[in-house]
Tab-separated table of C-alpha atoms in Angstrom:
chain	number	residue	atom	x	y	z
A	32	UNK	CA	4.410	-2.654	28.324
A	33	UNK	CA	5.893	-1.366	25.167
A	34	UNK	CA	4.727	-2.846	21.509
A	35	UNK	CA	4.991	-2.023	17.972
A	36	UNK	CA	2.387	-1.330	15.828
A	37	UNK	CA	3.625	-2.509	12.419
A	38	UNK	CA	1.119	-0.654	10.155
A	39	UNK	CA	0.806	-1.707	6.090
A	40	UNK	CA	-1.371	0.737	3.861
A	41	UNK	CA	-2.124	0.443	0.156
A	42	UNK	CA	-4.131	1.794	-2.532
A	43	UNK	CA	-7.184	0.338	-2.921
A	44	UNK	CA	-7.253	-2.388	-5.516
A	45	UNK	CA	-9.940	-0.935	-7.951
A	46	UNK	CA	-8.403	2.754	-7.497
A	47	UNK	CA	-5.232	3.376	-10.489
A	48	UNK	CA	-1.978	3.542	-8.601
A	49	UNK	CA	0.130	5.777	-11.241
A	50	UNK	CA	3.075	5.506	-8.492
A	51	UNK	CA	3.231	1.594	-9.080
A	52	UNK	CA	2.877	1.658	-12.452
A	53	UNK	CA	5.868	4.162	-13.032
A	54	UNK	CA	7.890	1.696	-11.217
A	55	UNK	CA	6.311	-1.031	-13.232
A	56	UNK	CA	7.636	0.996	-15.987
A	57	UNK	CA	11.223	1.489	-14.551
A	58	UNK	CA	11.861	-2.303	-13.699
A	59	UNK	CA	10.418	-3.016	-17.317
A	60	UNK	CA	13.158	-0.764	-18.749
A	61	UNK	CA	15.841	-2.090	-16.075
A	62	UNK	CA	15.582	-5.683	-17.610
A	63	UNK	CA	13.456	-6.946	-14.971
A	64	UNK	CA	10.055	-8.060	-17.306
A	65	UNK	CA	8.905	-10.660	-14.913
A	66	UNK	CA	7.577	-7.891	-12.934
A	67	UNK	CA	3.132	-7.924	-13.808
A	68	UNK	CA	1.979	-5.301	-11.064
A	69	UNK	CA	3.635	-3.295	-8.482
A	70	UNK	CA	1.262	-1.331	-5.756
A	71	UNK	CA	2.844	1.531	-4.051
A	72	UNK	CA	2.056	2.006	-0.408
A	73	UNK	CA	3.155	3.431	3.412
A	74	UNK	CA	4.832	1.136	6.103
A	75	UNK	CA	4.279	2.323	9.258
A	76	UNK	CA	5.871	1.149	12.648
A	77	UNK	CA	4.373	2.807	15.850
A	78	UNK	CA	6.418	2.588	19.326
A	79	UNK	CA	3.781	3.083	21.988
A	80	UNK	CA	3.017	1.881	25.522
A	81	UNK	CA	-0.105	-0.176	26.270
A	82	UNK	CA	-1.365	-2.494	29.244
A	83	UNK	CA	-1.993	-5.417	26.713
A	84	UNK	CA	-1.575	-6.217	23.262
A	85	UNK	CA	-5.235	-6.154	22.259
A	86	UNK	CA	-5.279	-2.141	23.638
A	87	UNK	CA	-2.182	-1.572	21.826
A	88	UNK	CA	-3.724	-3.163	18.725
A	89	UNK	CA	-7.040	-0.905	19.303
A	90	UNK	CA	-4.372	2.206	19.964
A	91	UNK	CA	-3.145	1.754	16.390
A	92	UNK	CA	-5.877	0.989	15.149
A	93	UNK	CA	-7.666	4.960	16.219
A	94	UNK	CA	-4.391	6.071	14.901
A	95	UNK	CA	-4.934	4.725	11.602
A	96	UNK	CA	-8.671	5.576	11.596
A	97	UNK	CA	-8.039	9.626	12.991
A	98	UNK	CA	-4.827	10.138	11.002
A	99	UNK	CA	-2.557	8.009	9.095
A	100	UNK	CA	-5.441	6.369	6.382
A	101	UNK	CA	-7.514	7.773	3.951
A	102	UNK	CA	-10.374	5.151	4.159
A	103	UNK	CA	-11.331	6.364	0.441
A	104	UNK	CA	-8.376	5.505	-1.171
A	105	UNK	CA	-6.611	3.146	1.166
A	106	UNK	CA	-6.774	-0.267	2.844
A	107	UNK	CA	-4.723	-1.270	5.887
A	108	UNK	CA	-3.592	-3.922	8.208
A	109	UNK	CA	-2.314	-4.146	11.664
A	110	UNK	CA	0.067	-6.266	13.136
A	111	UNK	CA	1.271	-5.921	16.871
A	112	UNK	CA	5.156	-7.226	17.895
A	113	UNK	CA	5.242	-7.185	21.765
A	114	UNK	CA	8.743	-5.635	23.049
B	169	UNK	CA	4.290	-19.554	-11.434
B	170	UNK	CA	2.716	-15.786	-9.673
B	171	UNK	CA	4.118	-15.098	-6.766
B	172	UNK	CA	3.867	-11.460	-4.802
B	173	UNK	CA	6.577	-10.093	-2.878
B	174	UNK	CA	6.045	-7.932	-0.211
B	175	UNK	CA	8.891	-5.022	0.443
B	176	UNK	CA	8.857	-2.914	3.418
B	177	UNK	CA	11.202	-0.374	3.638
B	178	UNK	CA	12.242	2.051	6.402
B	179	UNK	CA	14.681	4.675	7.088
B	180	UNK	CA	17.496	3.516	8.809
B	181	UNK	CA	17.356	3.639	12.623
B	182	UNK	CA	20.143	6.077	12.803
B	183	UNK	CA	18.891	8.842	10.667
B	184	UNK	CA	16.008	10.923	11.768
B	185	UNK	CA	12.424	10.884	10.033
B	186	UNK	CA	10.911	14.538	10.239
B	187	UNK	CA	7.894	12.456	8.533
B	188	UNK	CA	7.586	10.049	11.677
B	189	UNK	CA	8.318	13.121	14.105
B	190	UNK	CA	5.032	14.775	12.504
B	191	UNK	CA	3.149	12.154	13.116
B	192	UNK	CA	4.310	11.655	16.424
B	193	UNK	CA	3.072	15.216	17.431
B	194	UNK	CA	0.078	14.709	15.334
B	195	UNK	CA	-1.190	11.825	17.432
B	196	UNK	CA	-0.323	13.562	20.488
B	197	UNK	CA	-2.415	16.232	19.671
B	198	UNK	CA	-5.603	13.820	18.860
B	199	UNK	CA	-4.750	13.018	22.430
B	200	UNK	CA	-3.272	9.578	21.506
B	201	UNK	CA	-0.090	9.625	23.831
B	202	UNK	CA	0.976	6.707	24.423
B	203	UNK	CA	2.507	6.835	20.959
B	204	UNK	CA	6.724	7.162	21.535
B	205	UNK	CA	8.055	6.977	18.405
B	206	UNK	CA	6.781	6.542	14.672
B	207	UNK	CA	9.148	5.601	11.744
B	208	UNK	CA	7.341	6.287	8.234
B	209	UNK	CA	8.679	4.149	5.705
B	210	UNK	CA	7.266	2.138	2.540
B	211	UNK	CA	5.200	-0.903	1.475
B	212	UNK	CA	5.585	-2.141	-1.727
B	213	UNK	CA	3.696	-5.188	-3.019
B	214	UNK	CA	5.070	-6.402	-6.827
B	215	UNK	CA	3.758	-9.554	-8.363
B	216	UNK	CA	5.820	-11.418	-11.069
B	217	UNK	CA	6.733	-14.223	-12.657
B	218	UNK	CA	9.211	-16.279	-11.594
B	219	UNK	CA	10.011	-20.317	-11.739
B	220	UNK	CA	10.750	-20.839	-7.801
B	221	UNK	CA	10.075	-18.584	-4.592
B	222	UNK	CA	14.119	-18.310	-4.328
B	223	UNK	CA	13.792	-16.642	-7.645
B	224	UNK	CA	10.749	-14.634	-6.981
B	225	UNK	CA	12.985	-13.694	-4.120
B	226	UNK	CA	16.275	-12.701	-5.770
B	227	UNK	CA	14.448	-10.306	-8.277
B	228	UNK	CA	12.715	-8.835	-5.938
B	229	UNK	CA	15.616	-8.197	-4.254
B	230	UNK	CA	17.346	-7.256	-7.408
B	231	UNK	CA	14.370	-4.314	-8.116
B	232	UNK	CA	14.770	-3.088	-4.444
B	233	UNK	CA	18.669	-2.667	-4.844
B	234	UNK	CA	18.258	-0.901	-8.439
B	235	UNK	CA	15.481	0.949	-7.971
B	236	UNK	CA	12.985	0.501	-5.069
B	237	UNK	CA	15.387	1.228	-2.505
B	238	UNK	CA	17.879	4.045	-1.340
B	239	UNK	CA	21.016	1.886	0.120
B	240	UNK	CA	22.402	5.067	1.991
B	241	UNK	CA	19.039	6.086	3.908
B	242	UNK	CA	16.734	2.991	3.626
B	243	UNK	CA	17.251	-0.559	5.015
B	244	UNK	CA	14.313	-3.178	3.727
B	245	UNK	CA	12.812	-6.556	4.274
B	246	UNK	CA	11.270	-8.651	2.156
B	247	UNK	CA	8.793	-11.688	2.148
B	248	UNK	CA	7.426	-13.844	-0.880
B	249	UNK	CA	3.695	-15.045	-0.953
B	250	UNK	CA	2.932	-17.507	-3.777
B	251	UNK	CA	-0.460	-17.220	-5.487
């Protein structure tokens, strides 16, 4: 069957994220001051075949571990839509 | 009241993303091929201020359409967690 791996990656909260505060910066000067923290990260959606949804959610998750993360920086989460 | 809104951005379907393409052949070479397609797009996380989730909503939305997001190569989606 087919799925997709929907794949959310982010700095690591104790790790500076100049990319989200620039933007932090940029809503501040575009009027929008409600704005207290912005992190900047990837959003990933991977089209892949699998027998189940728990080996498609393992599939990702090598993917993740072998290419698309850097465990020092980043966190991530997984979620699996079945097609 | 905090709430965090949670943006996810992607290149719209009909364009092509050289970024996802790479990482298409990138898994296939780690020998992971049952991936079929990979679309690389954002994930933005911004917490702010705001009296009622519709308004945490609307200026979120408001950031995305002035600055977070590119209208001609980007479509988005976002959801609104209250702390």
């Amino acid at each position: 069957m087919n799925y997709i791996a929907h794949i959310y990656i982010l700095p690591l909260p104790e790790l500076l994220d100049p990319q989200g505060k620039a933007v932090v910066n940029g809503l501040h000067n575009l009027g929008i001051t409600a704005v207290e923290d912005v992190r900047v990260g990837k959003y990933i959606t991977v089209k892949l075949r699998a027998q189940s949804k728990a080996e498609a959610e393992n599939l990702a998750d090598v993917a993740c571990k072998k290419l698309l993360v850097n465990a020092i920086m980043e966190k991530y989460s997984i979620t699996i839509e079945e097609l």
